[in-house]
CSV table of C-alpha atoms in Angstrom, one decimal:
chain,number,residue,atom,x,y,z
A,1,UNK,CA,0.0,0.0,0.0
A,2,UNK,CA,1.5,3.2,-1.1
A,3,UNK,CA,1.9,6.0,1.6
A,4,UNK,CA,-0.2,9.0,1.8
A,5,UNK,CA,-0.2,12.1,0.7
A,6,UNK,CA,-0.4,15.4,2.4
A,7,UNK,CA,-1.1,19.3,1.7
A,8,UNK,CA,2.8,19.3,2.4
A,9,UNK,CA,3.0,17.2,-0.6
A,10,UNK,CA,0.3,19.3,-2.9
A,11,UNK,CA,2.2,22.4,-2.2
A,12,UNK,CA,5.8,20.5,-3.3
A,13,UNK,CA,3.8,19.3,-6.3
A,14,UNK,CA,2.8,23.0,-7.5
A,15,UNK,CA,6.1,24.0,-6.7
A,16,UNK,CA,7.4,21.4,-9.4
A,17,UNK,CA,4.9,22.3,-12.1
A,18,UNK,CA,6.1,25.9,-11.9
A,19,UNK,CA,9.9,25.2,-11.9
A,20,UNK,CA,11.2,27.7,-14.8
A,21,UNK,CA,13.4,25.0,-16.0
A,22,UNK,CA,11.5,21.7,-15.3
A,23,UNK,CA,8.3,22.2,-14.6
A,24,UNK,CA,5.2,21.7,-17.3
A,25,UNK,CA,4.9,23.9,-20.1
A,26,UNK,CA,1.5,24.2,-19.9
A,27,UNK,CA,1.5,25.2,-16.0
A,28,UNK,CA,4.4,27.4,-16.5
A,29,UNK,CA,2.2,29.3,-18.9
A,30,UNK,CA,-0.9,29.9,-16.7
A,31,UNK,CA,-1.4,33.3,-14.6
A,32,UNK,CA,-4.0,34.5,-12.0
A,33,UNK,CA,-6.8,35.5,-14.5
A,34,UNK,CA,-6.0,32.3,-17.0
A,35,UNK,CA,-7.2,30.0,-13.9
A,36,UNK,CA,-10.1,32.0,-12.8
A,37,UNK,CA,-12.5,30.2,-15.7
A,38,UNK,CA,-11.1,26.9,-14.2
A,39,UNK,CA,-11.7,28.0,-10.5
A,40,UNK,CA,-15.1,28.9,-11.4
A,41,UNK,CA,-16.0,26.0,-13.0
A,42,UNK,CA,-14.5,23.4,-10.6
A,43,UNK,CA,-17.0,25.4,-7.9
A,44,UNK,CA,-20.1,25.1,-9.7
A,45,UNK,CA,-19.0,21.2,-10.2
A,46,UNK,CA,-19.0,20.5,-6.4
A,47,UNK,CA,-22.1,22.6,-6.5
A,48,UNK,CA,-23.8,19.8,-8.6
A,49,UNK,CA,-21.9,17.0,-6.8
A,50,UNK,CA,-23.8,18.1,-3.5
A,51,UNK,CA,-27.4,18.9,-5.1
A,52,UNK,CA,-27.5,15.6,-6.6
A,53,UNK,CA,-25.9,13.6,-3.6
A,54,UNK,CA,-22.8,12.6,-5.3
A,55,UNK,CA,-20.6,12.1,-2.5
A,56,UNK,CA,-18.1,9.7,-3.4
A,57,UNK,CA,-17.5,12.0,-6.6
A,58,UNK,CA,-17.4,15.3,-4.6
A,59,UNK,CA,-13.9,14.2,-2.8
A,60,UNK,CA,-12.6,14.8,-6.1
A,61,UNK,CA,-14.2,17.3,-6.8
A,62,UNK,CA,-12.9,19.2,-3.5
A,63,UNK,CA,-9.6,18.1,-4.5
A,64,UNK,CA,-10.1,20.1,-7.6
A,65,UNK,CA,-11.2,23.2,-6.3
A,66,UNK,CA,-8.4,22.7,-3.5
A,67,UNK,CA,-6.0,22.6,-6.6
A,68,UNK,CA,-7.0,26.1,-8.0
A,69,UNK,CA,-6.2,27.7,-4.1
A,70,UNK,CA,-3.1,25.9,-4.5
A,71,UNK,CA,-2.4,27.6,-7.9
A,72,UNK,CA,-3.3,31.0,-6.2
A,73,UNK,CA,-1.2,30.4,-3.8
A,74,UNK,CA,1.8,29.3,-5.6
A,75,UNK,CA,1.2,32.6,-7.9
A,76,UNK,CA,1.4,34.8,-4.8
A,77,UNK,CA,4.5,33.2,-3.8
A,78,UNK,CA,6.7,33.8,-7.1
A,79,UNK,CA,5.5,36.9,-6.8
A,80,UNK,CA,6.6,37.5,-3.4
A,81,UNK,CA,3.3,38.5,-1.8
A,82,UNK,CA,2.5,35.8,0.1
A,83,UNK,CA,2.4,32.2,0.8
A,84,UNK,CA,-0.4,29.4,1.5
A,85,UNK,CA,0.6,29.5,5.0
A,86,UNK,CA,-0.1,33.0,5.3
A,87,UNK,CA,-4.1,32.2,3.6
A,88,UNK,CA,-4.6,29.9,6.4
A,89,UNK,CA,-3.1,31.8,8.9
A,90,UNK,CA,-5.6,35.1,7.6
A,91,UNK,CA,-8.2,32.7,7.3
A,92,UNK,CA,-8.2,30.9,10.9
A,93,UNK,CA,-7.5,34.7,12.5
A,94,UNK,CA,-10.2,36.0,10.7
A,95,UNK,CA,-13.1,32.9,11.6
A,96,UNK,CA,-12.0,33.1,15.1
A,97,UNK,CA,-12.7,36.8,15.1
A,98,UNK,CA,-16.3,36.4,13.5
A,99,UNK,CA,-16.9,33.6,15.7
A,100,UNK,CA,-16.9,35.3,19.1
A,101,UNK,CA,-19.7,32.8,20.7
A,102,UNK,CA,-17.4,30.1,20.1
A,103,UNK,CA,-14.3,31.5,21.0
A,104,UNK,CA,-14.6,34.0,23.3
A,105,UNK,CA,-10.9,35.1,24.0
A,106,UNK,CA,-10.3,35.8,20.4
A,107,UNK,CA,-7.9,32.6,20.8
A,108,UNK,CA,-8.6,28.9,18.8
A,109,UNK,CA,-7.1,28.1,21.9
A,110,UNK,CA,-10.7,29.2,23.4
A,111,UNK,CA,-12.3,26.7,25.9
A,112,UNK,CA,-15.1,28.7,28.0
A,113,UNK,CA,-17.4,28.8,25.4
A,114,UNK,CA,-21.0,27.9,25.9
A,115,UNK,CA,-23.6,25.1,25.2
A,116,UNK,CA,-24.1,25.9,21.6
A,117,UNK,CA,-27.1,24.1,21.6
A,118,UNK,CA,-28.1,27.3,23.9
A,119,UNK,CA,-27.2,30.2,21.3
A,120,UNK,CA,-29.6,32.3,19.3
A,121,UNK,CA,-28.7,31.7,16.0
A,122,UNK,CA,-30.3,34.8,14.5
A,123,UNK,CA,-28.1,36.7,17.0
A,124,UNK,CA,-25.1,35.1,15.9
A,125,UNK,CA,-26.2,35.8,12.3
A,126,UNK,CA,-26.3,39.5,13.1
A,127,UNK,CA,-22.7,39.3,15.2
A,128,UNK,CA,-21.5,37.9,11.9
A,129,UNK,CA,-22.8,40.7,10.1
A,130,UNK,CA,-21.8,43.4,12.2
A,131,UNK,CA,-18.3,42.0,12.5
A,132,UNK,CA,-17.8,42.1,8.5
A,133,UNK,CA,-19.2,45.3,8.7
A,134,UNK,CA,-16.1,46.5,11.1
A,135,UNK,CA,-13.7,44.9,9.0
A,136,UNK,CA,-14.8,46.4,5.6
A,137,UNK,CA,-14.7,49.7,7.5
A,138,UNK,CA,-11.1,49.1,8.9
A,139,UNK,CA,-10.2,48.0,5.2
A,140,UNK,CA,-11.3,51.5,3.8
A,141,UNK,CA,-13.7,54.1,4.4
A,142,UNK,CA,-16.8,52.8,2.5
A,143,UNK,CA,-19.0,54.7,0.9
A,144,UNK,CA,-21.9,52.5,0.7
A,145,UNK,CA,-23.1,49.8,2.6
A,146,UNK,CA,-23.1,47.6,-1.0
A,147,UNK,CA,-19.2,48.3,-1.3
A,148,UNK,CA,-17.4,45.2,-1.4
A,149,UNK,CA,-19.9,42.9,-3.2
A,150,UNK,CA,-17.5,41.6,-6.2
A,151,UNK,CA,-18.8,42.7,-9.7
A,152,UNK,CA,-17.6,39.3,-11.3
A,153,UNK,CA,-19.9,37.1,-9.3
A,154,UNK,CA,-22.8,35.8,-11.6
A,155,UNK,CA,-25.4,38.0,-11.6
A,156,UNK,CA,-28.1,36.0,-9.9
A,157,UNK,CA,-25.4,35.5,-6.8
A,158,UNK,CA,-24.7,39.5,-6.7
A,159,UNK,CA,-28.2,40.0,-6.9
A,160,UNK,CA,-29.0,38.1,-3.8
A,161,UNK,CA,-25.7,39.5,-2.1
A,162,UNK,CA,-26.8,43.2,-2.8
A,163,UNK,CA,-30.5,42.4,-1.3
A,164,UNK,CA,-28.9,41.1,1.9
A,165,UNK,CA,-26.8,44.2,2.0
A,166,UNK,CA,-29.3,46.7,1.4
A,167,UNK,CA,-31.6,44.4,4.0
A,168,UNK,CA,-29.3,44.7,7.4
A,169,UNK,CA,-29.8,48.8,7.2
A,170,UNK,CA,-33.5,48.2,7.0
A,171,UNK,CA,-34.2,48.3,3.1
A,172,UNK,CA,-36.7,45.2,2.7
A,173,UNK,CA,-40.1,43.9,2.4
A,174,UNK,CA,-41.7,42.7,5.2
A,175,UNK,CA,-42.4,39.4,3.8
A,176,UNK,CA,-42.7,37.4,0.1
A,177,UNK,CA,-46.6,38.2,0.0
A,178,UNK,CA,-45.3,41.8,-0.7
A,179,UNK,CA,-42.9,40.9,-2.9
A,180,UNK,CA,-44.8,39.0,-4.8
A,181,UNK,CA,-47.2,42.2,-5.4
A,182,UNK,CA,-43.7,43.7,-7.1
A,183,UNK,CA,-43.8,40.7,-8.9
A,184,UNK,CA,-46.7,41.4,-10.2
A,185,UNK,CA,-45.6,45.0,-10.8
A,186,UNK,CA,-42.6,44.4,-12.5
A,187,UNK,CA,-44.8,41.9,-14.6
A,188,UNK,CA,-47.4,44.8,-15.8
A,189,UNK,CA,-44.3,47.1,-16.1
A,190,UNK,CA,-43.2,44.2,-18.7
A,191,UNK,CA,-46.7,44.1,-20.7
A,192,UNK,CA,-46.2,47.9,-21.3
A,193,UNK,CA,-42.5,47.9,-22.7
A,194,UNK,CA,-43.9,44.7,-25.1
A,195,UNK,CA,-47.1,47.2,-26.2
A,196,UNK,CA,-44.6,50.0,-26.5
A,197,UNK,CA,-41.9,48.1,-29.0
A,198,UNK,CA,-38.9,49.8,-26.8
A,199,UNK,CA,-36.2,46.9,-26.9
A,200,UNK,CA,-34.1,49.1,-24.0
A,201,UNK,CA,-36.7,49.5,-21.7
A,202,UNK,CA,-38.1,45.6,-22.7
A,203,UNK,CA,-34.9,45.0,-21.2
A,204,UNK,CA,-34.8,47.0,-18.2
A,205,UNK,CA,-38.0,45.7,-17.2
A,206,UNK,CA,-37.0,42.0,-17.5
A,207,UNK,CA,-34.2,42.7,-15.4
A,208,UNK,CA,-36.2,44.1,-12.9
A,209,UNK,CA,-38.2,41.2,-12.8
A,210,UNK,CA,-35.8,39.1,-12.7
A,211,UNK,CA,-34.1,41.0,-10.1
A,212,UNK,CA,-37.4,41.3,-7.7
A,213,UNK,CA,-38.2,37.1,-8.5
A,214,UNK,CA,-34.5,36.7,-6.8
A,215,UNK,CA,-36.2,38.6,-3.7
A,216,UNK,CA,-38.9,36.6,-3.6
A,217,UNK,CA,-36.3,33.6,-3.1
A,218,UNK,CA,-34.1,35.3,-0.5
A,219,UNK,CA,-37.7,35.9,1.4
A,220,UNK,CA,-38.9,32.2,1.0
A,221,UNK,CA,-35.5,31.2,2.0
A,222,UNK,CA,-34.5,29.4,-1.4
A,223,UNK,CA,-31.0,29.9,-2.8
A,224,UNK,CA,-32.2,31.5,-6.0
A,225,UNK,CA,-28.9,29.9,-8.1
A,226,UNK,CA,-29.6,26.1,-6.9
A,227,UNK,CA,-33.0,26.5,-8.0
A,228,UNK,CA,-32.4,27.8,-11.2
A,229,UNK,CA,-29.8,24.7,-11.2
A,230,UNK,CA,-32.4,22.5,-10.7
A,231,UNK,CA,-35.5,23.9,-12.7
A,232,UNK,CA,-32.7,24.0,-15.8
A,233,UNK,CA,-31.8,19.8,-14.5
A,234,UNK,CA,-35.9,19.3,-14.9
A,235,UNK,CA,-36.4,21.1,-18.4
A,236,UNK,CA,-33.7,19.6,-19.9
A,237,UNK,CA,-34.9,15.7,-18.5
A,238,UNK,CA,-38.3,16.6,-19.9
A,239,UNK,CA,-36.9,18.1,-23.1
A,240,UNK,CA,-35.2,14.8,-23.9
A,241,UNK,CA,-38.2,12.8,-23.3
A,242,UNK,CA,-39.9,15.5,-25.8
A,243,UNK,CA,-37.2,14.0,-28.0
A,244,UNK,CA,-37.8,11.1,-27.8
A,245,UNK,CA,-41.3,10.9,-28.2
A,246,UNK,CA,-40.8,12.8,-31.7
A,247,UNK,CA,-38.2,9.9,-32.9
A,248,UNK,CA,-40.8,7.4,-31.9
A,249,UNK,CA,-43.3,8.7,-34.2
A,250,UNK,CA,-40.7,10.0,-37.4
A,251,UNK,CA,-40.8,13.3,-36.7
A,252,UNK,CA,-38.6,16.2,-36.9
A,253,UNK,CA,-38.1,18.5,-33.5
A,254,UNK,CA,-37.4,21.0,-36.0
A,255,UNK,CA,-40.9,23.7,-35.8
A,256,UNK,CA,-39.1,26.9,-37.9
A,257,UNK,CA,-36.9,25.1,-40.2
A,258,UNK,CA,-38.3,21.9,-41.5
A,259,UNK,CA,-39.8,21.9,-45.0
A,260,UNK,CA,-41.4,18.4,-45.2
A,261,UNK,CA,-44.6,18.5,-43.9
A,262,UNK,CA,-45.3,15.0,-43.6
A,263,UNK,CA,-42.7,15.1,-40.6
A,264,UNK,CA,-43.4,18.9,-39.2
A,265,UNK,CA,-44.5,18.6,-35.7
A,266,UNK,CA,-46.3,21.3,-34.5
A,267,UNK,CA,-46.5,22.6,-31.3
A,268,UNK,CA,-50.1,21.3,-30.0
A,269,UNK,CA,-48.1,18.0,-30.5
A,270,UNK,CA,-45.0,19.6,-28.8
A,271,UNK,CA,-47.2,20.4,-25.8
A,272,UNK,CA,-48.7,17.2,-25.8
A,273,UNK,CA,-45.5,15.8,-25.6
A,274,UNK,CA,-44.2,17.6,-23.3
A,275,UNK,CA,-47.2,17.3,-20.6
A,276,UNK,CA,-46.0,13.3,-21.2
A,277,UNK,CA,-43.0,14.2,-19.8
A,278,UNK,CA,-44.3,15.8,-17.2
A,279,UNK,CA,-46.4,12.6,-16.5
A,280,UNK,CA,-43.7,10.1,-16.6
A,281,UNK,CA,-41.7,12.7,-14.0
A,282,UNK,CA,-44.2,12.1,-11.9
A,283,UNK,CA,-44.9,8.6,-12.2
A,284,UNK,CA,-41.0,7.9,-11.5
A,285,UNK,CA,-40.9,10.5,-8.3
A,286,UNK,CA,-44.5,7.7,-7.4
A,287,UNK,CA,-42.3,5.0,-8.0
A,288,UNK,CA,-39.5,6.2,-6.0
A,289,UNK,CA,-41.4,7.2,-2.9
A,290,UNK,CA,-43.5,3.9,-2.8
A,291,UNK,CA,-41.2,1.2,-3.6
């Protein structure tokens, strides 16, 4: 059985890919923002690993993700910044601060903290808060209480970020039922721009629909990306069944573009079709549930 491996080991590893004179060409040739499209995309795959359960496959998937730190890390390092040691140690200094309830001497050390069984978690919540608050202020003066909330994150993500901002100074709903009345603002608002034939404000008004819809998730307490995630996981199941069904009978999944009109299907039959899908999602979720 061969021996483990340790983060000692990862860190040596990087170290060797990097080597100016014999390392691997095509690591020697990466910098911080060619890795960011990798970093990204290694996130959103331990994001699916965990929606779907996929827990023997998620180890590697944290190994990957784990790798793009690394890579950071390494970066820093030729660059004479910093190290990985010093991430962790910011890291670990910066948890224990935000974590006062747990350790209460500012030390990991801590051992007088109380039965956490016995904490109010929306008061920690709103230590945590007011604590990242502090530290954005010691950072730099800000301006706003939105300073700080990375424009690169995807827009659904920034959108919730900027609600929960604007939301611990007081600018909220009180709850989804009034949200869902800007829903149906934003909506009407929508209707008009269509009747009006202004692409721009078309446009505007999706957004702000969009925009109020994530709202309505924050309030409901639904992360507004993992659903998305998972409505886009059901439409393209059902979509495939849709396919399906048209191969069964000879005909072309192809509405705009097909000539022939012995195989057009047309889209009563495309509905049809997909409420079939619909049907047999259900039937399997049955099957599932009742062995």
């Amino acid at each position: 059985m061969s021996a483990r491996y340790h983060l000692e080991d990862l860190l040596l590893l990087m170290a060797r890919l990097r080597d100016p004179q014999q390392g691997c060409p095509w690591d020697l040739k990466q910098t911080w923002q060619s890795i960011v499209p990798h970093t990204l995309e290694e996130a959103y795959e331990v994001a699916e690993c965990i929606e779907q359960g996929d827990y023997d496959h998620l180890k590697e998937e944290l190994g990957d993700l784990l790798f793009q730190v690394v890579y950071y890390a390494r970066f820093a390092e030729e660059e004479g910044r910093y190290d990985f040691a010093d991430i962790v140690d910011g890291l670990t200094a910066k948890l224990v601060r935000r974590h006062p309830h747990v350790f209460p001497d500012g030390t990991l050390q801590s051992s007088s903290a109380g039965d956490a069984s016995q904490i109010d978690t929306a008061a920690v919540k709103s230590r945590w808060e007011a604590i990242k608050a502090e530290e954005r202020q010691q950072k730099q003066q800000a301006e706003s209480v939105l300073d700080g909330v990375p424009q690169a994150l995807p827009a659904i993500t920034r959108a919730l970020k900027l609600q929960k901002r604007a939301a611990t100074v007081g600018f909220d709903w009180g709850d989804p039922l009034a949200v869902l009345d800007k829903l149906e603002e934003e909506l009407a608002e929508i209707r008009e721009a269509l009747a009006g034939g202004d692409a721009q404000q078309v446009l505007d008004e999706t957004g702000d629909f969009i925009f109020a819809a994530v709202n309505l998730a924050r309030h409901l307490k639904i992360d507004p990306e993992a659903a998305v995630r998972s409505t886009n996981r059901k439409f393209e199941q059902r979509f495939r069944v849709v396919e399906a069904l048209c191969a069964e009978q000879g005909q072309a999944l192809t509405v705009a573009r097909q000539e022939d009109p012995a195989t057009r299907i047309d889209l009563q039959q495309l509905e049809a079709f997909w409420q079939e899908a619909k049907r047999r999602e259900r039937q399997e979720q049955a099957d599932e549930t009742f062995p």
